[in-house]
XYZ file of C-alpha atoms in Angstrom:
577
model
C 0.000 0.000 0.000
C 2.757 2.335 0.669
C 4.457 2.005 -2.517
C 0.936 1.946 -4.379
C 0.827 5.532 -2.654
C 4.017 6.398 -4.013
C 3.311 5.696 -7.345
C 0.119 7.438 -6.857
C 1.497 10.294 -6.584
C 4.513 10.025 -8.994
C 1.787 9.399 -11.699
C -0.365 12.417 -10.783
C 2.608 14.762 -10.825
C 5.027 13.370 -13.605
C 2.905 11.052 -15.663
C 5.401 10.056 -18.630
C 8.311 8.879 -15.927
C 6.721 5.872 -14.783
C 3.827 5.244 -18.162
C 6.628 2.907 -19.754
C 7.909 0.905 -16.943
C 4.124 0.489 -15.465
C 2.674 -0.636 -18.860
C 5.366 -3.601 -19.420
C 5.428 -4.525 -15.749
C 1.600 -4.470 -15.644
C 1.431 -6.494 -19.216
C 3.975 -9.366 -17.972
C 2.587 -9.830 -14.683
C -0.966 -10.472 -16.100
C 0.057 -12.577 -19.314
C 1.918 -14.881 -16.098
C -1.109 -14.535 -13.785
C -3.249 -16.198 -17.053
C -0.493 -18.604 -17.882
C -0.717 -19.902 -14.180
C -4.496 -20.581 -13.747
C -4.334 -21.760 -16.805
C -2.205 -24.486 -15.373
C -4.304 -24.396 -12.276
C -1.478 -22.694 -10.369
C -1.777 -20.458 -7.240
C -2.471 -17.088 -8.031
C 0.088 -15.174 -5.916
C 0.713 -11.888 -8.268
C -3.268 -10.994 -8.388
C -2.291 -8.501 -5.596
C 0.794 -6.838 -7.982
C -1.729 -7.040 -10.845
C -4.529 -5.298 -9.670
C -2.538 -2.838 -8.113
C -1.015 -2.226 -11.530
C -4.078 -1.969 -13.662
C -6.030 0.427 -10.855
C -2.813 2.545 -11.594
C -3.021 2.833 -15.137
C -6.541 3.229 -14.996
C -6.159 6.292 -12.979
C -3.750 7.503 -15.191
C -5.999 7.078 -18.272
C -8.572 8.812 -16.434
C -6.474 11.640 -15.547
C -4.842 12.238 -18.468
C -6.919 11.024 -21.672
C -5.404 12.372 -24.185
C -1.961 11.621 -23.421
C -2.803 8.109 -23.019
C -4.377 7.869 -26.285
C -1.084 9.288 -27.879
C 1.144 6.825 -26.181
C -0.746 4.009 -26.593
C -1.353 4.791 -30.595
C 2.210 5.232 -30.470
C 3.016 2.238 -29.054
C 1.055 0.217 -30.805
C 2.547 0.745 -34.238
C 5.595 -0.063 -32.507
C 5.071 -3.116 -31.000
C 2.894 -4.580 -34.389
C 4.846 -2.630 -37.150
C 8.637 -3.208 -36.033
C 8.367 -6.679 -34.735
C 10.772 -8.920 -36.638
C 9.678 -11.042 -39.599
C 9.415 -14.794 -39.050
C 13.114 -15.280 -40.725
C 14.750 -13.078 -38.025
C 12.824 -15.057 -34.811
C 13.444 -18.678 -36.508
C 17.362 -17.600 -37.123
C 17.379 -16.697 -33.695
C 16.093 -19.860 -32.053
C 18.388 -22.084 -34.629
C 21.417 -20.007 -32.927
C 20.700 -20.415 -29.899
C 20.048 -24.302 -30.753
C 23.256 -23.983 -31.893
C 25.180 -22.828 -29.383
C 23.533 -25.082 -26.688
C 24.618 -28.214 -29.295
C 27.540 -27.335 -29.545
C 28.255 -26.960 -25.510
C 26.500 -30.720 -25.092
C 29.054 -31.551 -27.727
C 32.082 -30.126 -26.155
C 31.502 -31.384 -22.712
C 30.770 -34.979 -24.286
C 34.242 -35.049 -25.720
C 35.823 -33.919 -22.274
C 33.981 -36.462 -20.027
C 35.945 -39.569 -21.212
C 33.566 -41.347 -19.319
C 30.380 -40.718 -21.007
C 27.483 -43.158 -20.545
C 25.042 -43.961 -23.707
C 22.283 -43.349 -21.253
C 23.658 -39.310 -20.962
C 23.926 -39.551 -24.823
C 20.562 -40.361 -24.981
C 18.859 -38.453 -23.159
C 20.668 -34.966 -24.728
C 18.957 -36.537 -28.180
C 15.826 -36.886 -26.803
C 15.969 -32.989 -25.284
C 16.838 -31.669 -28.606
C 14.508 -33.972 -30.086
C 11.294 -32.617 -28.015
C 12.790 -29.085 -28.635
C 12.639 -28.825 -32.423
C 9.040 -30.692 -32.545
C 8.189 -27.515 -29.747
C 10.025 -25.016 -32.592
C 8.183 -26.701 -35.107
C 4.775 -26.723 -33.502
C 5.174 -23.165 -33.026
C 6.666 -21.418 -36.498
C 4.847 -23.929 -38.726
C 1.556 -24.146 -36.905
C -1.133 -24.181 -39.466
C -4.502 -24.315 -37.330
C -4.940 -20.468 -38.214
C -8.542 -19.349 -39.183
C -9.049 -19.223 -42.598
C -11.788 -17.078 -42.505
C -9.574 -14.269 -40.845
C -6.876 -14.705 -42.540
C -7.714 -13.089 -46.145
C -8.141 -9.655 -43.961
C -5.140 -10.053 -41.165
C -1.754 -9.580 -42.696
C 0.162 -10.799 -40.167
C -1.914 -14.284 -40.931
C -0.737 -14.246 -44.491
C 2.963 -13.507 -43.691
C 2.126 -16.647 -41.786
C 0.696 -19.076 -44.035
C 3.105 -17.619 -46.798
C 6.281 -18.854 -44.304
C 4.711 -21.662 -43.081
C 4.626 -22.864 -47.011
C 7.978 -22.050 -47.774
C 10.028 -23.626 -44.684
C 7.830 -26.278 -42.605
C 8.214 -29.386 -45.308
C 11.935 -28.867 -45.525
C 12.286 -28.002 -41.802
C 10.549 -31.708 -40.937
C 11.900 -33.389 -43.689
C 15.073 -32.168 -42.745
C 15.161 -32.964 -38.443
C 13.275 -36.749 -39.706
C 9.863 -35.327 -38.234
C 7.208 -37.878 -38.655
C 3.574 -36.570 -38.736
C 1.215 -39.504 -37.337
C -2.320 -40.131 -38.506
C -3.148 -37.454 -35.456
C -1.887 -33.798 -37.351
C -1.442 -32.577 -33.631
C 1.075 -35.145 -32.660
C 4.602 -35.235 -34.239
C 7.885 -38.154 -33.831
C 11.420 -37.528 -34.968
C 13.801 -40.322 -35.819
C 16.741 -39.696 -33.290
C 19.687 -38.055 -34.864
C 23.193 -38.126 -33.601
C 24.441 -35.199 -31.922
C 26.836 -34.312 -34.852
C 23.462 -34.861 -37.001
C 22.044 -32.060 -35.794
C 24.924 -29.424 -35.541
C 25.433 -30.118 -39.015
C 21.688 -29.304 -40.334
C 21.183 -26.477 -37.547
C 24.017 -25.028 -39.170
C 22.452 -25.586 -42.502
C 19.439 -23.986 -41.589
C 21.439 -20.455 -39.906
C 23.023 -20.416 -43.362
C 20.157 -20.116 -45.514
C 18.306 -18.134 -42.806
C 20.855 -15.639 -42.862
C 20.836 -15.484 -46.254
C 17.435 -14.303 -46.441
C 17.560 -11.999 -43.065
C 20.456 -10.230 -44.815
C 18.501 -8.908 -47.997
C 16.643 -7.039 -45.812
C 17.344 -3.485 -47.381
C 19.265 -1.426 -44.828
C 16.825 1.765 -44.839
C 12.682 1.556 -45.138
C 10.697 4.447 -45.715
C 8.663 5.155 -42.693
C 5.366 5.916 -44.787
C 6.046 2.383 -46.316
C 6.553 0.371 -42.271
C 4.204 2.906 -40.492
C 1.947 5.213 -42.298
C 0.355 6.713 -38.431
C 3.518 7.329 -37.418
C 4.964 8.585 -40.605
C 1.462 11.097 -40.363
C 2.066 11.513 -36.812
C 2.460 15.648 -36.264
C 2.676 16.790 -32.999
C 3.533 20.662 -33.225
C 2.892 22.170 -29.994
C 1.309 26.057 -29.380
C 2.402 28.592 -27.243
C -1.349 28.785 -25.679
C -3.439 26.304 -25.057
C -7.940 26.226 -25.748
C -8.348 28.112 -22.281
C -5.538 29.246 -21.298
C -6.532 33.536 -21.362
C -10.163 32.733 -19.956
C -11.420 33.917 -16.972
C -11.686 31.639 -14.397
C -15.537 31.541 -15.152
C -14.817 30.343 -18.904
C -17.490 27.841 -18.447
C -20.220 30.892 -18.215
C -21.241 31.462 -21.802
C -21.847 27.342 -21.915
C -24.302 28.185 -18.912
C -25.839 31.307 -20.571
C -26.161 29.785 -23.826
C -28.067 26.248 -22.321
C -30.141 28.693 -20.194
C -31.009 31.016 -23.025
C -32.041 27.376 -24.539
C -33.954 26.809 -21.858
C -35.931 29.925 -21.423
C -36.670 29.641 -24.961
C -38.422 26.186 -24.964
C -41.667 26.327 -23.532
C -42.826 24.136 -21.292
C -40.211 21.179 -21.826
C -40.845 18.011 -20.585
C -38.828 16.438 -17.720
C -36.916 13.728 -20.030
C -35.391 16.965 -22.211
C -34.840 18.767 -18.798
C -32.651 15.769 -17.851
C -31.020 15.508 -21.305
C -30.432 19.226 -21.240
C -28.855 19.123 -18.090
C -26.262 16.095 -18.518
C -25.381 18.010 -22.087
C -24.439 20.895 -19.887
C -22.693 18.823 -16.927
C -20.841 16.934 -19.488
C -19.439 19.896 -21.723
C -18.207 21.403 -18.475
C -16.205 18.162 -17.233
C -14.806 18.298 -20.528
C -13.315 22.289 -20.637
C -12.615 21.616 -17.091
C -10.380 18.543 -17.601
C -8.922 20.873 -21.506
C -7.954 23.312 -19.212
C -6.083 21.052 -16.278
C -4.501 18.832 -18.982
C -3.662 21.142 -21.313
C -2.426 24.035 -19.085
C -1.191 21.603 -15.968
C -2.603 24.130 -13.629
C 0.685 24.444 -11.131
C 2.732 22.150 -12.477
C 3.482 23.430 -15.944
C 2.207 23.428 -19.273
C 2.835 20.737 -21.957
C 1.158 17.454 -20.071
C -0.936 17.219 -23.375
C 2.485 16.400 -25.076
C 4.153 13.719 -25.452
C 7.975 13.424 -24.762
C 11.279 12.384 -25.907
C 11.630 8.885 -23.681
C 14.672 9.029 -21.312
C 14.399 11.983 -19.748
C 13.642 11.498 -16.257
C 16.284 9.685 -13.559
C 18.675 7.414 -14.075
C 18.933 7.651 -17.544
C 19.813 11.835 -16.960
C 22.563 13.376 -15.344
C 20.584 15.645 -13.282
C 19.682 15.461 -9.379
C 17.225 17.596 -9.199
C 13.931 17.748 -8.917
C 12.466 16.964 -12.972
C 10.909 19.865 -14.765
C 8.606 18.372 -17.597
C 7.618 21.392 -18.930
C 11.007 21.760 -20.045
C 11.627 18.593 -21.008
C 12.067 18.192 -24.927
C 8.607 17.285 -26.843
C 7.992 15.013 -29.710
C 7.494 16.644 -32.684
C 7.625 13.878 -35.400
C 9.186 10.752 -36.615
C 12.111 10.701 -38.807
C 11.240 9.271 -42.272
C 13.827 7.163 -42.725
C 13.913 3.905 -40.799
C 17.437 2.291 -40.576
C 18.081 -1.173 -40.395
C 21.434 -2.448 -38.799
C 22.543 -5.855 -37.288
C 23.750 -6.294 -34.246
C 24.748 -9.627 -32.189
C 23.251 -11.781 -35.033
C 20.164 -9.580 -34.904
C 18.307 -7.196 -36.829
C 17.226 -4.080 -34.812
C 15.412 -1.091 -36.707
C 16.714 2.253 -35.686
C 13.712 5.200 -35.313
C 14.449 8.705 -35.230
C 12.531 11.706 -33.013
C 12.525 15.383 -34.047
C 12.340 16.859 -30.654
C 10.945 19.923 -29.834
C 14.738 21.227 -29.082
C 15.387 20.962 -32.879
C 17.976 17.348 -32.561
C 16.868 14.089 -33.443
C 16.804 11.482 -30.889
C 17.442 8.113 -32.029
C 16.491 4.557 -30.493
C 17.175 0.994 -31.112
C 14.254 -1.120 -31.204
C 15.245 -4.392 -29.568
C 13.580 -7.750 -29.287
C 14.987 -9.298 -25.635
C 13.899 -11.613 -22.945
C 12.226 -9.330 -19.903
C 14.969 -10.183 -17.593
C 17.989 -8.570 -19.667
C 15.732 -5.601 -20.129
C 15.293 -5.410 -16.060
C 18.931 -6.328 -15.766
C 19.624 -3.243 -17.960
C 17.664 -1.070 -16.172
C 18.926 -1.856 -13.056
C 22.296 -1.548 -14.475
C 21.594 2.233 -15.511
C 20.189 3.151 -11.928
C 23.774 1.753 -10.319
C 25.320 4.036 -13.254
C 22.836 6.532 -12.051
C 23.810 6.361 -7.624
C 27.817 5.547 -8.868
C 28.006 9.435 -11.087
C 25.997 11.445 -8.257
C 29.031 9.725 -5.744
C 31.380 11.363 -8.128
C 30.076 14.483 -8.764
C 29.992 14.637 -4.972
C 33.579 14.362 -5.047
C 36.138 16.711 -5.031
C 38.889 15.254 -7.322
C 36.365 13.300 -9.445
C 34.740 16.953 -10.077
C 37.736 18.404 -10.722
C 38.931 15.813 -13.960
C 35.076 15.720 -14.803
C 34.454 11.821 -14.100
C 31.317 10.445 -14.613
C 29.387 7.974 -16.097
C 26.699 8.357 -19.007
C 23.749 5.781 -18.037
C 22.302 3.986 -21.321
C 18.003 4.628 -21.540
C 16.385 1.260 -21.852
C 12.543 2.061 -22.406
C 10.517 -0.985 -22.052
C 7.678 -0.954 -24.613
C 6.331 -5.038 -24.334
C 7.372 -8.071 -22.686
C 10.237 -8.802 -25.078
C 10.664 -4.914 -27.009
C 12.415 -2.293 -25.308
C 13.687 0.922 -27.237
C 17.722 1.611 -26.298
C 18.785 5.132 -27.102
C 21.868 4.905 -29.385
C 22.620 8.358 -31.616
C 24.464 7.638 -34.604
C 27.472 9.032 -33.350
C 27.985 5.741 -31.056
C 30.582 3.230 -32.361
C 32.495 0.180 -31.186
C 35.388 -1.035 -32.039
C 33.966 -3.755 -33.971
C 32.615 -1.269 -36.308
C 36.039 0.221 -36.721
C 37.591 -2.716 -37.139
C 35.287 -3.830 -39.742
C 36.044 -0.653 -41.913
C 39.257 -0.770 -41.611
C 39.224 -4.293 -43.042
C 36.881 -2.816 -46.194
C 39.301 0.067 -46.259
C 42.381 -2.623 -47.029
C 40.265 -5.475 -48.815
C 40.738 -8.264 -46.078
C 38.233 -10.651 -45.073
C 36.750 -9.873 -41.824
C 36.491 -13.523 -40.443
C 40.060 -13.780 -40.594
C 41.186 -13.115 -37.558
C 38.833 -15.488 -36.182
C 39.782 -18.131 -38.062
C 43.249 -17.767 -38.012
C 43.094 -17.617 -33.740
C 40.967 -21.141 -34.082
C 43.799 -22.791 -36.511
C 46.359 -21.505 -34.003
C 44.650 -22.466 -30.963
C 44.025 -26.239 -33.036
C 48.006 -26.225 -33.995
C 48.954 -25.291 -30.203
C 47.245 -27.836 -28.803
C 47.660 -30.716 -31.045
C 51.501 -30.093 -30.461
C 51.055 -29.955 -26.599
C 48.778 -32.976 -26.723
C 45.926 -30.965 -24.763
C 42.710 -31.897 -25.503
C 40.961 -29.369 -27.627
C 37.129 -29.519 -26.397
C 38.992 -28.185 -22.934
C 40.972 -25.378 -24.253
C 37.673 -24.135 -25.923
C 36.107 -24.641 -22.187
C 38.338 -22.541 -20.286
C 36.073 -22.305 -17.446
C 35.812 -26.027 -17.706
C 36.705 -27.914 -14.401
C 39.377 -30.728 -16.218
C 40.790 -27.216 -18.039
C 44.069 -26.735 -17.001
C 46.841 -24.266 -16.844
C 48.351 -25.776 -19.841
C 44.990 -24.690 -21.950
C 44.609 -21.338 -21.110
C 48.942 -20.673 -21.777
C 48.008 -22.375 -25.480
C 45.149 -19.796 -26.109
C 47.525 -16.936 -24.742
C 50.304 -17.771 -27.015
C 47.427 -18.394 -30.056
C 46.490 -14.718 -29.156
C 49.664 -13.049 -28.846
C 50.740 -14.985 -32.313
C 47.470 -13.270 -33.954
C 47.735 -10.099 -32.255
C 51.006 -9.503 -35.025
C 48.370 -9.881 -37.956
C 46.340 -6.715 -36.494
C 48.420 -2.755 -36.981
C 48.016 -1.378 -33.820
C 46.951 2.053 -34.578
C 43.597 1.038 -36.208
C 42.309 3.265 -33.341
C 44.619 5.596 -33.222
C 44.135 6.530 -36.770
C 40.285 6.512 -36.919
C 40.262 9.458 -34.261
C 43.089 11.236 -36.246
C 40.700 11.643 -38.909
C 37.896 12.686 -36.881
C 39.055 16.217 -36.029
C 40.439 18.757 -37.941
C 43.395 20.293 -35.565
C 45.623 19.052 -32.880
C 43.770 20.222 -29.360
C 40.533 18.356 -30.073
C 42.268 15.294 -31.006
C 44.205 15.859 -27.480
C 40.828 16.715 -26.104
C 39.438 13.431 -27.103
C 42.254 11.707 -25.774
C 42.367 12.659 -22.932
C 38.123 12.240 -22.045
C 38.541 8.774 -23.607
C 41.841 7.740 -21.271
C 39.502 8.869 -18.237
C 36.690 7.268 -19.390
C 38.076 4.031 -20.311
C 39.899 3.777 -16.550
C 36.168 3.973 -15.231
C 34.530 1.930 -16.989
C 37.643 -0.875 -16.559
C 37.289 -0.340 -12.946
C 33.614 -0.910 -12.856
C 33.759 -4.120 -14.934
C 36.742 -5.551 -12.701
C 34.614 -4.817 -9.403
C 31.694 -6.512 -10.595
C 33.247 -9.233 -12.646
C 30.637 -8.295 -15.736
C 30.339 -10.328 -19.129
C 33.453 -10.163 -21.245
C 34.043 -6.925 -23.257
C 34.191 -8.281 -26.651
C 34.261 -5.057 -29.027
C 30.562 -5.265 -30.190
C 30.288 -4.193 -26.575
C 32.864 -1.540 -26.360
C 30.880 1.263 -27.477
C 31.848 5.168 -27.408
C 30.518 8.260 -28.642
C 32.818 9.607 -31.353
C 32.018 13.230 -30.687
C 32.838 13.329 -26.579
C 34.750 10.532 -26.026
C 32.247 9.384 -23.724
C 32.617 5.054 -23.377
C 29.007 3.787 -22.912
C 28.653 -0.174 -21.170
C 25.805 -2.517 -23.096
C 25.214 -5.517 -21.675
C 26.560 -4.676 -18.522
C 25.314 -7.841 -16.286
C 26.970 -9.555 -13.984
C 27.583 -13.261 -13.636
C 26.167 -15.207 -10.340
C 27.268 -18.193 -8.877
C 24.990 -21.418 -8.189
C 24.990 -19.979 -4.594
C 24.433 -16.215 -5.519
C 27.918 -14.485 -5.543
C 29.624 -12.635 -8.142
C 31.274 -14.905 -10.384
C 35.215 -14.173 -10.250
C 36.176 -16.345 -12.519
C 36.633 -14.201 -15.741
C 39.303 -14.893 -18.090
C 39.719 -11.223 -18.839
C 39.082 -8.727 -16.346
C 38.501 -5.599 -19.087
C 39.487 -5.013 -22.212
C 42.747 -2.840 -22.620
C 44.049 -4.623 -26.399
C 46.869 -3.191 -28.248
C 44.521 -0.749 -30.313
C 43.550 1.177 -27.121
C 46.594 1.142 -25.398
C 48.483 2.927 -28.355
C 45.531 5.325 -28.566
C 45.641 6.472 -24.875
């Protein structure tokens, strides 16, 4: 009750800082409250759930208009930039993948393996791709519906193209019962080799997805969405009688009828009661009464706490307003996944751009939580003296949720990692951008074929029966391949991203600091290895942003110590800094 309170009165007085985070929570909880009695479960989130929905309910009665923005809004987001079947069956075959290919690597470490262990990993991956198939391929849509729904077509149409080869290809057998499905067991190696197959050709097809839509073509509401706010507001000079002339005119009606029954007495009354609600609740949600104009509006996402620098107390009639959607939708990949980049014209003349994402709910808590300890971890240093003083601090990352698994991340196109670099530079000279990788994997093959190691434990490093030996062969592989790479990649791209000496020293010097933060944060908290997808800075301020900050937990809860490499300070950067 006390928190319901809170929230109360958050929502009352700063509406748009908790609409996002409400909405998702509030959708997730009640999709797992159905999924439960469903399953004739105990229903122990009804409390969280009602308390959710009588808060959004007040807020839609509050604020009408505003809701109806947001939730038009969101609604061509969540249905018009949802990924095409390709994208979410690529997806599930790599992560099949990878999970096949772990079974695979810890069969050929336990010398001891028992048929029965072999077994039952074939029958798991067995019931999983009859589960995959049962749900891309599932062809008890209504025909009826399905001439007018184009989302059903898109269905039908992939369900045509892939689901014969997909079950011809994993030896499904369909029994006299269409509901019921068999497999003939493959071996292990079986199935790595057609999941493989299957990424291939997938990937094939995701990639001739052109890399910028027109907007009017993906969304034509939000392509027509104008939002150009006035200086005054319907009401806003009136009197604070401006209902009057409503009352003069229905009693000049009045006066005028003779001798009205009681039935258009009533009628004429609720008319008037119900046009003065309505300039009543123009004038409080247009105007905000004494909080500030622009409620009415809707703005930029990310401007509130922790995704802001600011500790004060938020001002949203300053905040930047949504004016319109770029028209130009870009489409980039990123960990072996399409994400569509949108662009908002702000009120304060930029463009604000966002990654829309497709992730599990718990990464996009995990990232939110993430930005709050960014949030609490820059207030400590601007509270400090010598932190002030060499202007240390960290930039948060906004993670919007929209939906259960689509969250918008807010990425500007100045933002680049040093896989991006890296992968120009290699277009820049005409080399093959896999080659690195496959020359480290020959090397770490030739190291440990001459040492006699066994190779399904060097890849395992974190392997129990991994030894010393193992991680000194994939050291020496690295430092061998580390020669291939110049060293001033780096070094060079910032050279030619400024024009005179002092900014280039200017931009050295914010990304040495920055660097040294973020490198102390990820050794403290032991977070997922900074591969360069995930080292990510802004190429105008030097400023180092951390994706996919999480942290690794033990079985028993604690911080898993064990990385390999506490943060990433390569070659590249070190000459650089």
């Amino acid at each position: 009750p006390v928190v319901k309170i809170l929230l109360n009165g958050i929502i009352s007085t700063y509406p748009q800082a908790a609409y996002f985070s409400l909405r998702s929570f509030y959708l997730e909880r009640r999709d797992n409250e159905r999924s439960r009695s469903s399953a004739g479960g105990s229903n122990s989130v009804g409390t969280s759930v009602s308390y959710a929905e009588e808060l959004m309910s007040s807020l839609r009665k509050s604020q009408p208009t505003l809701w109806m923005s947001l939730e038009s809004i969101l609604e061509e987001l969540i249905i018009r930039f949802r990924p095409s079947y390709e994208e979410e069956l690529l997806a599930t075959i790599t992560a099949l993948l990878q999970r096949a290919d772990t079974q695979l690597q810890h069969q050929k470490v336990a010398k001891d393996g028992k048929d029965s262990d072999d077994e039952a990993i074939r029958s798991s991956f067995t019931k999983t791709l009859v589960r995959v198939s049962a749900k891309f391929f599932n062809t008890t849509t209504d025909q009826t519906s399905s001439s007018k729904d184009e989302r059903a077509k898109r269905t039908a149409e992939f369900t045509r193209r892939y689901k014969d080869f997909f079950e011809r290809d994993f030896s499904m057998v369909t029994s006299d019962n269409e509901k019921e499905k068999s497999q003939i067991k493959l071996s292990l190696d079986e199935i790595i080799t057609k999941l493989k197959k299957w990424k291939c050709l997938l990937e094939s097809r995701v990639s001739s997805t052109p890399h910028h839509l027109p907007l009017m073509q993906v969304s034509p509401s939000l392509s027509a969405f104008s939002n150009t706010t006035p200086d005054l507001w319907a009401g806003s000079c009136d009197s604070p009688g401006a209902s009057t002339p409503i009352k003069s005119r229905a009693s000049s009606e009045k006066d005028s009828s003779q001798n009205p029954s009681s039935s258009a007495t009533a009628a004429l009354t609720a008319a008037v009661t119900a046009a003065k609600a309505v300039a009543s609740a123009n004038i409080h949600e247009g105007g905000g009464i004494g909080h500030g104009g622009g409620w009415v509006s809707v703005e930029i996402p990310g401007q509130y706490a922790p995704n802001v620098g600011s500790d004060g107390k938020p001002t949203p009639e300053l905040h930047t307003k949504l004016v319109k959607f770029e028209s130009i939708v870009e489409v980039s990949r990123r960990n072996d996944q399409l994400v569509r980049r949108i662009g908002m014209m702000g009120s304060d003349g930029r463009i604000h751009q966002f990654l829309l994402q497709f992730a599990i709910p718990y990464w996009t808590r995990t990232d939110e939580r993430t930005s709050q300890l960014h949030h609490l971890l820059s207030r400590c240093l601007r509270k400090e003296a010598v932190s002030s003083r060499r202007n240390l601090w960290l930039r948060p990352t906004a993670v919007i949720p929209i939906a259960q698994r689509l969250r918008m991340t807010a990425e500007e196109k100045s933002h680049v990692s040093l896989d991006d670099i890296y992968a120009k530079d290699c277009q820049m000279k005409g080399i093959e951008y896999m080659q690195l990788y496959n020359a480290f994997q020959i090397e770490v093959k030739n190291l440990a074929n001459s040492h006699g190691s066994n190779l399904a434990a060097v890849r395992e490093v974190d392997h129990p029966s991994s030894s010393s030996l193992d991680k000194n062969v994939r050291s020496k592989a690295f430092a061998k391949v580390e020669k291939m790479v110049s060293s001033t990649i780096l070094k060079e791209y910032a050279k030619n991203q400024f024009g005179n000496l002092e900014q280039y020293f200017q931009f050295q010097r914010t990304f040495a600091s920055q660097t040294a933060l973020n490198s102390l944060l990820q050794y403290i908290f032991s977070v997922n290895e900074r591969i360069p997808s995930r080292f990510i800075f802004d190429k105008r301020s030097a400023h180092v942003l951390s994706p996919d900050f999480r942290f690794s937990y033990t079985n028993q809860g604690f911080i898993d110590e064990k990385k390999v490499v506490p943060f990433r300070l390569t070659s590249n950067i070190a000459t650089f800094i």
